[in-house]
Coordinates of C-alpha atoms (C1' of nucleotides) and ligand atoms in Angstrom, one line a residue:
Chain A
M156 CA 0.1 -0.1 0.1
S157 CA 1.0 3.6 -0.4
D158 CA 2.5 5.8 2.2
P159 CA 0.4 8.0 4.6
A160 CA -0.9 11.5 2.9
R161 CA -0.2 14.7 5.2
L162 CA -2.7 17.5 5.0
T163 CA -2.2 20.8 6.7
V164 CA -5.1 22.0 8.8
D165 CA -5.4 24.7 11.5
G166 CA -1.6 25.0 11.2
R167 CA -1.3 21.5 12.1
E168 CA 0.4 18.6 10.2
L169 CA -2.3 15.6 9.8
R170 CA -1.7 12.2 8.5
V171 CA -4.2 10.4 6.7
A172 CA -3.2 6.7 6.9
R173 CA -3.8 4.5 3.8
P174 CA -5.0 7.5 1.6
E175 CA -5.6 5.4 -1.4
K176 CA -7.8 2.8 0.5
V177 CA -11.2 2.9 -1.8
L178 CA -14.1 3.4 0.8
F179 CA -16.8 3.7 -2.1
P180 CA -15.9 1.0 -4.6
A181 CA -18.6 2.0 -7.1
A182 CA -17.5 5.5 -7.5
G183 CA -13.8 4.7 -6.7
I184 CA -13.8 7.3 -4.1
T185 CA -11.0 7.0 -1.7
K186 CA -10.1 7.8 2.0
L187 CA -7.8 10.8 0.9
D188 CA -10.8 11.8 -1.1
L189 CA -13.0 11.9 2.1
A190 CA -10.6 13.9 3.9
R191 CA -10.3 16.3 1.3
Y192 CA -13.9 16.9 1.0
Y193 CA -14.0 17.6 4.6
L194 CA -11.3 19.9 4.8
R195 CA -12.9 21.9 1.9
V196 CA -16.7 22.1 3.2
A197 CA -15.6 22.8 6.9
P198 CA -15.9 26.3 6.4
L199 CA -19.6 25.8 5.7
M200 CA -20.1 22.8 7.9
L201 CA -18.6 23.7 11.1
P202 CA -21.4 26.1 12.5
H203 CA -23.6 23.1 12.2
L204 CA -21.4 20.9 14.3
R205 CA -19.9 23.1 17.0
G206 CA -20.8 22.1 20.6
R207 CA -22.5 19.2 19.6
P208 CA -22.1 15.5 20.6
V209 CA -20.7 13.4 17.7
S210 CA -21.7 9.8 17.0
M211 CA -19.2 8.2 14.5
E212 CA -20.4 6.3 11.7
R213 CA -17.4 4.5 10.5
Y214 CA -16.7 2.2 7.8
P215 CA -13.1 1.0 8.3
D216 CA -13.3 -1.6 5.0
G217 CA -15.3 0.4 2.7
I218 CA -19.1 1.1 2.6
E219 CA -19.3 -2.5 1.0
Q220 CA -18.4 -4.1 4.2
E221 CA -20.3 -3.7 7.6
G222 CA -19.7 -0.6 9.5
F223 CA -20.7 0.5 13.1
V224 CA -21.4 3.3 15.1
Q225 CA -19.1 4.6 17.6
K226 CA -19.7 7.2 20.5
E227 CA -17.0 6.9 23.0
V228 CA -13.9 8.5 22.2
P229 CA -11.3 5.9 21.5
A230 CA -8.1 6.1 23.7
H231 CA -5.8 6.7 20.9
F232 CA -7.4 10.1 19.8
P233 CA -5.3 12.9 19.9
G234 CA -5.9 15.4 23.0
W235 CA -6.7 18.3 20.9
I236 CA -9.9 16.9 19.8
D237 CA -12.6 18.2 22.3
R238 CA -14.6 16.1 24.3
V239 CA -17.8 16.2 26.2
T240 CA -19.2 13.6 28.9
A241 CA -22.7 13.1 29.0
P242 CA -24.6 10.6 31.2
R243 CA -26.4 7.4 29.9
K244 CA -30.1 7.3 30.4
A245 CA -29.6 3.7 31.8
G246 CA -26.8 4.6 34.0
G247 CA -23.2 5.2 33.3
E248 CA -21.7 8.0 30.9
T249 CA -20.3 8.4 27.6
T250 CA -17.6 10.7 26.6
Y251 CA -18.2 12.0 23.0
A252 CA -16.0 14.0 20.6
V253 CA -17.0 17.4 19.7
V254 CA -16.1 19.0 16.2
E255 CA -14.9 22.4 16.8
R256 CA -12.7 22.9 13.8
A257 CA -11.6 21.5 10.5
A258 CA -8.8 19.3 11.7
T259 CA -11.2 17.3 13.7
L260 CA -13.2 16.5 10.4
V261 CA -10.1 15.5 8.8
Y262 CA -8.9 13.3 11.6
L263 CA -12.4 11.7 11.5
A264 CA -12.2 11.0 8.0
D265 CA -8.7 9.3 8.6
Q266 CA -10.6 7.0 11.0
A267 CA -13.1 6.1 7.9
C268 CA -15.8 8.2 9.7
I269 CA -17.8 8.6 6.8
T270 CA -20.9 10.3 8.5
P271 CA -20.6 12.2 11.9
H272 CA -23.9 12.4 13.3
V273 CA -24.8 15.1 15.9
W274 CA -27.2 15.8 19.0
T275 CA -29.9 18.6 18.7
S276 CA -28.6 20.2 21.8
R277 CA -25.2 21.8 22.2
T278 CA -22.7 22.6 25.1
P279 CA -23.2 24.5 27.5
R280 CA -26.9 23.7 27.3
L281 CA -26.7 20.0 26.3
A282 CA -30.0 19.2 28.3
N283 CA -31.9 21.7 26.1
P284 CA -32.5 21.3 22.8
D285 CA -32.0 24.4 20.2
R286 CA -33.2 22.1 17.1
L287 CA -36.7 21.0 16.4
I288 CA -36.5 17.9 14.0
F289 CA -39.1 16.3 11.5
D290 CA -37.3 13.2 10.0
L291 CA -39.3 12.1 7.1
D292 CA -38.7 8.4 6.4
P293 CA -40.5 7.4 3.1
P294 CA -41.5 3.8 2.6
P295 CA -39.3 1.6 0.4
A296 CA -40.9 2.1 -2.8
A297 CA -42.1 5.7 -2.5
P298 CA -42.0 7.9 -5.4
V299 CA -39.8 10.8 -5.0
A300 CA -42.7 13.2 -5.9
R301 CA -44.6 12.1 -2.8
V302 CA -41.3 12.6 -0.5
R303 CA -41.0 16.1 -2.0
A304 CA -44.8 16.8 -1.2
A305 CA -44.6 15.4 2.2
A306 CA -41.8 17.7 2.9
R307 CA -43.4 20.5 1.4
T308 CA -46.4 19.9 3.6
V309 CA -44.5 19.9 6.9
A310 CA -42.6 23.0 6.0
R311 CA -45.8 24.8 5.7
A312 CA -47.5 23.4 8.5
L313 CA -44.3 24.8 10.6
V314 CA -44.8 28.2 9.2
R315 CA -48.3 28.1 10.3
V316 CA -47.2 27.9 14.2
G317 CA -44.3 30.3 13.9
L318 CA -41.5 28.0 13.3
A319 CA -38.9 28.7 10.3
P320 CA -38.7 25.4 8.5
H321 CA -35.1 24.5 7.1
V322 CA -35.1 21.7 4.7
L323 CA -32.1 19.1 4.3
A324 CA -31.8 16.5 1.5
T325 CA -30.4 13.8 3.6
G326 CA -28.3 12.1 0.8
K327 CA -30.4 8.9 1.3
R328 CA -34.2 8.7 0.8
G329 CA -35.7 11.4 2.9
F330 CA -35.6 15.0 3.9
H331 CA -35.7 16.5 7.3
V332 CA -37.4 19.8 8.1
V333 CA -35.8 21.3 11.1
A334 CA -36.3 24.5 13.0
A335 CA -34.3 26.7 15.5
I336 CA -35.9 26.8 18.9
E337 CA -34.8 28.6 22.0
P338 CA -32.8 26.1 24.3
D339 CA -35.1 26.5 27.4
S340 CA -37.1 23.1 27.3
D341 CA -35.7 19.7 28.0
F342 CA -35.6 16.7 25.7
D343 CA -38.8 15.2 26.8
T344 CA -40.8 18.4 26.2
V345 CA -39.5 19.1 22.9
R346 CA -40.3 15.7 21.6
A347 CA -43.7 15.8 22.9
L348 CA -44.3 19.1 20.9
A349 CA -42.8 17.3 18.0
H350 CA -45.2 14.4 18.3
D351 CA -48.2 16.5 18.9
L352 CA -47.5 18.3 15.7
A353 CA -46.8 15.1 13.8
E354 CA -49.8 13.5 15.1
R355 CA -52.1 16.4 13.7
L356 CA -50.5 16.1 10.3
A357 CA -51.2 12.5 10.4
R358 CA -54.9 13.1 11.4
R359 CA -55.3 15.8 8.7
H360 CA -53.4 13.8 6.1
P361 CA -54.0 10.2 6.9
D362 CA -53.0 8.9 3.4
D363 CA -49.7 10.7 3.5
F364 CA -48.0 10.4 7.0
T365 CA -47.7 8.2 10.1
V366 CA -46.1 8.3 13.2
A367 CA -46.1 4.5 13.8
Q368 CA -42.5 3.4 14.5
R369 CA -43.4 -0.5 13.4
R370 CA -43.0 -0.8 9.7
A371 CA -45.8 -2.9 9.2
S372 CA -48.3 -0.6 10.4
R373 CA -46.9 2.6 8.0
G374 CA -48.4 1.3 4.9
E375 CA -47.3 3.5 2.1
R376 CA -47.4 6.7 4.1
V377 CA -44.3 8.7 5.1
Y378 CA -43.0 8.1 8.7
I379 CA -42.5 11.2 10.7
D380 CA -39.7 10.0 13.2
V381 CA -40.2 12.2 16.1
A382 CA -38.0 10.3 18.0
R383 CA -35.0 12.1 16.7
N384 CA -35.9 14.6 19.2
G385 CA -35.2 12.6 22.1
Y386 CA -32.4 12.3 24.8
A387 CA -28.8 11.6 23.5
Q388 CA -30.5 11.0 19.7
T389 CA -28.7 12.2 16.5
A390 CA -29.3 13.6 13.0
V391 CA -27.2 13.9 9.9
P392 CA -25.7 17.4 9.8
P393 CA -25.5 19.7 6.8
Y394 CA -22.8 18.8 4.2
A395 CA -22.1 15.2 6.0
V396 CA -21.0 12.6 3.5
R397 CA -23.5 9.4 3.5
A398 CA -22.3 5.9 3.1
T399 CA -24.1 5.4 -0.3
P400 CA -22.3 4.0 -3.6
R401 CA -22.1 7.6 -5.0
A402 CA -20.8 9.2 -1.9
T403 CA -24.1 11.6 -1.6
V404 CA -24.3 14.5 0.9
A405 CA -26.5 16.1 3.1
V406 CA -27.5 19.4 1.5
P407 CA -29.6 22.3 2.8
L408 CA -32.3 23.3 0.3
R409 CA -34.5 26.5 0.2
P410 CA -37.9 25.1 0.9
S411 CA -39.2 26.6 -2.5
E412 CA -36.8 24.0 -4.3
L413 CA -39.2 21.3 -2.9
G414 CA -41.5 22.2 -5.8
Q415 CA -38.6 21.1 -8.3
R416 CA -39.2 17.9 -10.1
R417 CA -35.4 17.3 -10.4
M418 CA -34.8 17.8 -6.6
R419 CA -34.3 14.4 -4.9
P420 CA -32.8 13.6 -1.4
D421 CA -29.9 12.2 -3.0
R422 CA -29.3 15.1 -5.4
F423 CA -26.0 15.9 -4.3
D424 CA -22.8 14.1 -4.0
I425 CA -19.0 14.4 -3.2
G426 CA -18.4 15.6 -6.7
N427 CA -21.5 17.7 -7.7
V428 CA -22.0 19.4 -4.7
W429 CA -19.4 22.3 -5.0
R430 CA -21.1 23.5 -8.2
R431 CA -24.2 24.3 -6.1
L432 CA -22.2 25.5 -2.7
A433 CA -20.3 28.0 -5.2
R434 CA -24.0 29.5 -6.1
V435 CA -26.0 29.4 -3.1
G436 CA -23.5 29.2 -0.3
D437 CA -24.9 27.8 3.1
V438 CA -28.6 27.9 2.9
W439 CA -28.9 27.5 6.6
A440 CA -26.4 30.1 7.5
Q441 CA -29.4 32.4 8.9
I442 CA -30.8 29.1 11.0
E443 CA -30.0 30.9 14.4
A444 CA -31.5 34.5 13.4
R445 CA -34.8 33.9 15.0
P446 CA -35.1 30.7 17.1
A447 CA -39.0 30.0 18.2
T448 CA -40.1 29.5 21.7
L449 CA -42.0 26.3 22.4
D450 CA -44.5 28.5 24.1
D451 CA -45.3 30.8 21.2
V452 CA -45.6 27.6 19.1
R453 CA -48.0 26.0 21.4
R454 CA -50.0 29.3 21.5
R455 CA -50.4 29.4 17.9
L456 CA -51.3 25.7 18.0
A457 CA -54.0 26.2 20.2
R458 CA -55.4 29.1 18.3
A459 CA -55.3 27.8 14.7
G460 CA -55.8 24.0 15.7
Chain B
dG192 C1' -9.3 1.5 12.7
dT193 C1' -5.0 0.6 15.8
dA194 C1' -1.3 -2.2 17.9
dT195 C1' 2.0 -5.9 18.0
dG196 C1' 5.0 -9.6 16.6
dC197 C1' 7.4 -12.3 13.4
dC198 C1' 10.2 -13.3 9.1
Chain C
dG779 C1' 9.1 -3.5 4.8
dG780 C1' 5.4 -6.8 4.2
dC781 C1' 2.3 -9.8 6.5
dA782 C1' -0.6 -12.0 10.0
dT783 C1' -3.3 -11.7 13.7
dA784 C1' -6.0 -9.8 17.7
dC785 C1' -8.5 -6.4 19.4
dC786 C1' -12.0 -2.4 19.3
dT787 C1' -16.6 -0.4 17.8
dT788 C1' -24.2 2.4 20.6
dG789 C1' -28.0 3.7 22.9
dG790 C1' -33.1 5.4 23.1
dT791 C1' -38.0 4.3 22.2
dC792 C1' -41.8 1.7 21.3
dT793 C1' -44.2 -3.0 21.0
Chain D
dA98 C1' -36.6 -9.5 23.8
dG99 C1' -37.1 -7.4 19.3
dA100 C1' -37.8 -3.9 15.8
dC101 C1' -36.2 0.5 14.4
dC102 C1' -33.6 4.5 13.8
dA103 C1' -29.2 7.9 13.3
Ligands
MN848 MN1 -34.6 9.9 8.1
MN849 MN1 -28.1 3.7 9.5

DNA sequence: GTATGCC
DNA sequence: GGCATACCTTGGTCT
DNA sequence: AGACCA
């Protein structure tokens, strides 16, 4: 095999071991390609990662071999990678990595972490989510048009209760519709509100949405997975690479783009995303501009039904 | 992925 | 250097 | 205990 590659990041010289190792065989994408992608996308991505505990989705032998989720920071990680310790619900605690700088993203890529997943809260308010997430999971054979329509319906519903919808094409099969909230409630409270909103949508559109966790009871409906809002749960952040044959990327969309027939959850990948980012930059850049309060959402919900 | 040991 | 082999890698929620 | 999810 080849010698380690070296990348200078944040004034630090990082080595990428086995740079020519192919992680995405169908597209011929290597570990060095992945590291360079994260180095380049870091300026846009870091604001969406800072302060948030990370679960690492790793594929040391490429995506055609089985990967695994790793939460605890291994002993061999360097000291300059930030950490935060959080209690496990069932007892004990877990020490997570926190991505504060580009070098950490590159280091994670070297560890064959293809996708970092992040909490919906961040330090120092780890117990209080600052995001409300509606994770839309379509059934196996759902036409893309149906998935787009579902996301549009959810986005419009959020607007009606005073939430600013931020849409993410996840790089897999669904969309996320996300709103910033003031971090003044705990996980159970936020999840309960998400569930309330999702249930109303499912009642209003019984052929389109379900909140049933069991696959068998979902039918052809889009599953609104509000469990993402629970304690120690994670979501894919903007610009993360997914473990798919093309190395697709999670990319923020303007809500209006859900009306375009060419738009798909897996539209963008490690190769074609740059053209878009050069044109539109970070569509989520202003997500913190006007976080909603849950009290306000509940008030509008009580009024508008 | 890392670490270690053997030729 | 090259190669083999051992070891490491989650947790919450619902039914 | 098993299904399901990121
Ligand atoms: Mn999803
Ligand atoms: Mn998964």
